[in-house]
């Protein structure tokens, strides 16, 4: 982890938390995350959560469709190796890389993803935002009765948190991206997570004055109940 920010804080419940300051370069950060997962598999490292921001880019998951990259020249595109499709990363978005051992927490991928959604929903609730899950749409959504419904009359909902994970030997990596105050216009260059019609929102867009530090505190406070093994 040389060159990757502050030392890990004292583990809470056996999980070490690390904050990476500034804008963490995508490729180097993913390589460091993969090295940590390999060390966990070898028994030389423990579970970890990393909190960071990336410079502006689009990341493409394993299910990304070329047609969903609407503006290929707009930003760099990184192949992520995680599940899911295209998403945007950039300043003002909290990326949460989650390296947890599902051998000890239960080898159930669906349960794990639901736990990540539950965690994001609980953290957002601490900041006064009601996030919700939707069947068939991974991530966390916010109802927008203040905006016009879709053409078919479906109530408008905006996504505030995206989830994309990968497992290796039942150890997780990648994780969540929660919008605090990113440039939402950058999502116009893709079809976010392959879903058309509904939009993307953030804490700032919803009129919440919460800072990145406020979200980090909420994530720490709600982690254990949401992701108990």
CSV table of C-alpha atoms in Angstrom, one decimal:
chain,number,residue,atom,x,y,z
A,1,UNK,CA,0.0,0.0,0.0
A,2,UNK,CA,3.0,2.3,-0.3
A,3,UNK,CA,1.8,5.6,-1.8
A,4,UNK,CA,-1.9,4.9,-1.1
A,5,UNK,CA,-2.7,7.5,1.5
A,6,UNK,CA,-3.1,7.4,5.3
A,7,UNK,CA,-2.4,4.4,7.3
A,8,UNK,CA,-5.4,2.2,8.1
A,9,UNK,CA,-7.4,3.2,11.1
A,10,UNK,CA,-7.7,0.8,14.0
A,11,UNK,CA,-9.9,-2.1,12.9
A,12,UNK,CA,-13.5,-2.0,14.0
A,13,UNK,CA,-14.9,-5.5,14.1
A,14,UNK,CA,-11.8,-6.7,12.4
A,15,UNK,CA,-12.2,-4.4,9.4
A,16,UNK,CA,-9.5,-1.9,8.7
A,17,UNK,CA,-10.6,1.4,7.2
A,18,UNK,CA,-8.4,3.5,5.0
A,19,UNK,CA,-8.9,7.0,3.5
A,20,UNK,CA,-7.1,7.7,0.3
A,21,UNK,CA,-6.7,11.5,0.0
A,22,UNK,CA,-6.9,13.5,-3.3
A,23,UNK,CA,-7.9,11.8,-6.5
A,24,UNK,CA,-6.7,8.2,-6.6
A,25,UNK,CA,-5.5,7.0,-10.1
A,26,UNK,CA,-7.8,4.3,-11.2
A,27,UNK,CA,-5.4,1.7,-12.5
A,28,UNK,CA,-3.0,1.9,-9.7
A,29,UNK,CA,-5.7,1.8,-7.1
A,30,UNK,CA,-7.4,-1.2,-8.6
A,31,UNK,CA,-4.0,-3.0,-8.8
A,32,UNK,CA,-3.4,-2.2,-5.1
A,33,UNK,CA,-6.9,-3.5,-4.3
A,34,UNK,CA,-6.2,-6.7,-6.2
A,35,UNK,CA,-2.9,-7.1,-4.3
A,36,UNK,CA,-4.7,-6.7,-1.0
A,37,UNK,CA,-7.3,-9.4,-2.0
A,38,UNK,CA,-4.5,-11.7,-2.9
A,39,UNK,CA,-2.9,-11.1,0.5
A,40,UNK,CA,-6.2,-11.8,2.2
A,41,UNK,CA,-6.4,-15.1,0.3
A,42,UNK,CA,-2.9,-16.0,1.4
A,43,UNK,CA,-3.8,-15.2,5.0
A,44,UNK,CA,-1.4,-12.2,5.3
A,45,UNK,CA,-4.0,-9.4,5.3
A,46,UNK,CA,-7.4,-8.8,6.9
A,47,UNK,CA,-10.6,-7.3,5.7
A,48,UNK,CA,-10.6,-3.7,4.6
A,49,UNK,CA,-12.7,-0.8,3.4
A,50,UNK,CA,-11.1,2.0,1.3
A,51,UNK,CA,-12.7,5.4,0.9
A,52,UNK,CA,-11.6,7.5,-2.1
A,53,UNK,CA,-12.4,9.6,-5.1
A,54,UNK,CA,-11.2,9.0,-8.7
A,55,UNK,CA,-10.4,11.6,-11.4
A,56,UNK,CA,-13.1,11.9,-14.0
A,57,UNK,CA,-13.6,8.7,-16.0
A,58,UNK,CA,-16.0,6.0,-17.1
A,59,UNK,CA,-15.6,2.5,-15.8
A,60,UNK,CA,-17.0,-0.4,-17.8
A,61,UNK,CA,-18.1,-3.6,-16.0
A,62,UNK,CA,-18.1,-7.0,-17.5
A,63,UNK,CA,-21.7,-6.5,-18.8
A,64,UNK,CA,-21.0,-3.1,-20.4
A,65,UNK,CA,-22.6,-2.7,-23.9
A,66,UNK,CA,-20.7,-0.7,-26.5
A,67,UNK,CA,-23.9,1.2,-27.5
A,68,UNK,CA,-24.2,2.5,-23.9
A,69,UNK,CA,-21.0,4.5,-24.2
A,70,UNK,CA,-22.7,7.5,-25.9
A,71,UNK,CA,-19.7,9.8,-26.0
A,72,UNK,CA,-16.5,7.7,-26.3
A,73,UNK,CA,-14.2,10.8,-26.6
A,74,UNK,CA,-15.6,12.6,-23.5
A,75,UNK,CA,-13.6,10.9,-20.8
A,76,UNK,CA,-11.1,8.1,-20.4
A,77,UNK,CA,-12.7,4.7,-20.2
A,78,UNK,CA,-11.4,2.0,-17.9
A,79,UNK,CA,-12.2,-1.7,-18.0
A,80,UNK,CA,-13.1,-2.5,-14.4
A,81,UNK,CA,-13.4,-6.3,-14.3
A,82,UNK,CA,-16.3,-5.9,-11.8
A,83,UNK,CA,-19.9,-6.8,-12.4
A,84,UNK,CA,-22.3,-4.3,-14.0
A,85,UNK,CA,-22.1,-1.9,-16.9
A,86,UNK,CA,-20.9,1.7,-17.4
A,87,UNK,CA,-20.7,4.2,-14.6
A,88,UNK,CA,-19.1,7.5,-14.0
A,89,UNK,CA,-16.5,8.2,-11.4
A,90,UNK,CA,-15.1,11.7,-10.5
A,91,UNK,CA,-14.6,14.3,-7.8
A,92,UNK,CA,-17.6,14.7,-5.5
A,93,UNK,CA,-18.4,11.0,-5.6
A,94,UNK,CA,-17.5,8.7,-2.7
A,95,UNK,CA,-16.1,5.4,-4.0
A,96,UNK,CA,-16.1,2.7,-1.4
A,97,UNK,CA,-13.9,-0.3,-2.1
A,98,UNK,CA,-15.0,-3.2,0.1
A,99,UNK,CA,-12.6,-6.2,0.6
A,100,UNK,CA,-14.6,-8.7,2.8
A,101,UNK,CA,-14.2,-12.4,3.3
A,102,UNK,CA,-17.4,-14.1,2.3
A,103,UNK,CA,-16.0,-17.4,3.4
A,104,UNK,CA,-16.6,-16.2,6.9
A,105,UNK,CA,-19.7,-14.0,6.1
A,106,UNK,CA,-21.6,-16.6,4.1
A,107,UNK,CA,-21.1,-17.6,0.5
A,108,UNK,CA,-24.2,-15.9,-0.8
A,109,UNK,CA,-23.6,-13.3,-3.6
A,110,UNK,CA,-27.1,-12.1,-3.7
A,111,UNK,CA,-27.2,-11.6,0.1
A,112,UNK,CA,-23.9,-9.8,-0.1
A,113,UNK,CA,-25.2,-7.3,-2.7
A,114,UNK,CA,-28.4,-6.8,-0.8
A,115,UNK,CA,-26.2,-6.0,2.2
A,116,UNK,CA,-24.3,-3.4,0.3
A,117,UNK,CA,-27.6,-1.8,-0.8
A,118,UNK,CA,-28.8,-1.9,2.8
A,119,UNK,CA,-25.6,-0.3,4.0
A,120,UNK,CA,-25.9,2.6,1.5
A,121,UNK,CA,-29.6,3.1,2.4
A,122,UNK,CA,-28.8,3.2,6.1
A,123,UNK,CA,-26.0,5.7,5.6
A,124,UNK,CA,-28.1,7.9,3.4
A,125,UNK,CA,-30.9,7.8,6.0
A,126,UNK,CA,-28.4,9.2,8.5
A,127,UNK,CA,-28.2,12.2,6.2
A,128,UNK,CA,-31.9,12.7,5.7
A,129,UNK,CA,-32.3,10.9,2.4
A,130,UNK,CA,-34.7,8.0,1.8
A,131,UNK,CA,-33.0,5.5,-0.5
A,132,UNK,CA,-34.8,2.4,-1.8
A,133,UNK,CA,-34.0,-0.9,-3.5
A,134,UNK,CA,-35.8,-1.9,-6.7
A,135,UNK,CA,-36.2,-5.4,-7.9
A,136,UNK,CA,-34.2,-6.0,-11.1
A,137,UNK,CA,-32.2,-2.7,-10.6
A,138,UNK,CA,-29.1,-3.1,-8.5
A,139,UNK,CA,-28.2,0.1,-6.6
A,140,UNK,CA,-30.0,2.6,-4.5
A,141,UNK,CA,-32.8,4.8,-5.8
A,142,UNK,CA,-34.6,8.0,-4.7
A,143,UNK,CA,-38.2,8.8,-5.6
A,144,UNK,CA,-38.6,12.1,-7.3
A,145,UNK,CA,-42.2,13.2,-7.1
A,146,UNK,CA,-41.0,16.8,-7.8
A,147,UNK,CA,-40.1,15.8,-11.3
A,148,UNK,CA,-42.4,14.8,-14.3
A,149,UNK,CA,-43.1,11.1,-14.6
A,150,UNK,CA,-41.8,9.0,-17.5
A,151,UNK,CA,-43.7,8.9,-20.8
A,152,UNK,CA,-45.6,5.8,-19.7
A,153,UNK,CA,-46.6,7.4,-16.4
A,154,UNK,CA,-44.1,5.6,-14.3
A,155,UNK,CA,-43.0,7.8,-11.4
A,156,UNK,CA,-39.5,9.2,-11.8
A,157,UNK,CA,-36.7,7.8,-9.7
A,158,UNK,CA,-33.1,8.8,-9.7
A,159,UNK,CA,-30.1,6.6,-8.8
A,160,UNK,CA,-27.9,7.9,-6.0
A,161,UNK,CA,-25.6,4.9,-5.4
A,162,UNK,CA,-24.2,2.3,-7.8
A,163,UNK,CA,-22.9,-1.1,-6.9
A,164,UNK,CA,-20.5,-3.3,-8.8
A,165,UNK,CA,-18.5,-6.1,-7.2
A,166,UNK,CA,-16.2,-9.0,-8.0
A,167,UNK,CA,-15.4,-12.1,-6.0
A,168,UNK,CA,-12.1,-14.1,-6.0
A,169,UNK,CA,-11.9,-17.1,-3.8
A,170,UNK,CA,-15.0,-15.7,-2.1
A,171,UNK,CA,-13.2,-12.4,-1.2
A,172,UNK,CA,-15.0,-9.3,-2.5
A,173,UNK,CA,-13.5,-6.3,-4.1
A,174,UNK,CA,-14.7,-3.1,-5.9
A,175,UNK,CA,-18.0,-2.0,-4.2
A,176,UNK,CA,-20.1,1.2,-4.1
A,177,UNK,CA,-20.1,4.7,-5.6
A,178,UNK,CA,-22.3,7.2,-3.8
A,179,UNK,CA,-23.0,10.6,-5.3
A,180,UNK,CA,-22.3,13.5,-2.9
A,181,UNK,CA,-21.8,16.4,-5.2
A,182,UNK,CA,-20.3,15.2,-8.5
A,183,UNK,CA,-20.8,16.8,-11.9
A,184,UNK,CA,-24.0,15.0,-12.9
A,185,UNK,CA,-23.7,16.2,-16.5
A,186,UNK,CA,-20.9,13.7,-17.0
A,187,UNK,CA,-23.4,10.9,-16.7
A,188,UNK,CA,-24.8,12.1,-20.1
A,189,UNK,CA,-21.9,10.4,-21.9
A,190,UNK,CA,-23.1,6.9,-20.9
A,191,UNK,CA,-26.3,5.0,-20.2
A,192,UNK,CA,-25.7,4.7,-16.5
A,193,UNK,CA,-25.7,1.0,-15.5
A,194,UNK,CA,-27.6,0.3,-18.7
A,195,UNK,CA,-30.8,1.8,-17.4
A,196,UNK,CA,-32.7,4.3,-19.6
A,197,UNK,CA,-35.5,6.6,-18.5
A,198,UNK,CA,-34.6,7.2,-14.9
A,199,UNK,CA,-31.9,9.6,-14.0
A,200,UNK,CA,-29.0,10.1,-11.6
A,201,UNK,CA,-29.0,12.3,-8.5
A,202,UNK,CA,-26.7,13.3,-5.6
A,203,UNK,CA,-26.9,14.6,-2.1
A,204,UNK,CA,-26.3,18.1,-3.4
A,205,UNK,CA,-28.9,17.7,-6.1
A,206,UNK,CA,-31.4,16.7,-3.5
A,207,UNK,CA,-30.7,19.9,-1.5
A,208,UNK,CA,-28.7,18.1,1.3
A,209,UNK,CA,-25.7,20.0,2.5
A,210,UNK,CA,-23.9,16.9,3.6
A,211,UNK,CA,-20.1,16.8,3.0
A,212,UNK,CA,-17.9,13.8,2.1
A,213,UNK,CA,-16.9,13.6,5.7
A,214,UNK,CA,-20.5,13.5,6.8
A,215,UNK,CA,-21.1,10.5,4.5
A,216,UNK,CA,-17.9,8.8,5.7
A,217,UNK,CA,-19.1,9.1,9.3
A,218,UNK,CA,-22.5,7.7,8.3
A,219,UNK,CA,-20.9,4.8,6.5
A,220,UNK,CA,-18.8,3.9,9.5
A,221,UNK,CA,-21.8,4.1,11.8
A,222,UNK,CA,-24.0,1.8,9.7
A,223,UNK,CA,-21.5,-0.7,8.4
A,224,UNK,CA,-21.7,-3.4,11.0
A,225,UNK,CA,-25.5,-3.7,11.3
A,226,UNK,CA,-25.9,-3.8,7.5
A,227,UNK,CA,-23.1,-6.2,6.7
A,228,UNK,CA,-23.1,-8.5,9.8
A,229,UNK,CA,-21.7,-11.9,9.0
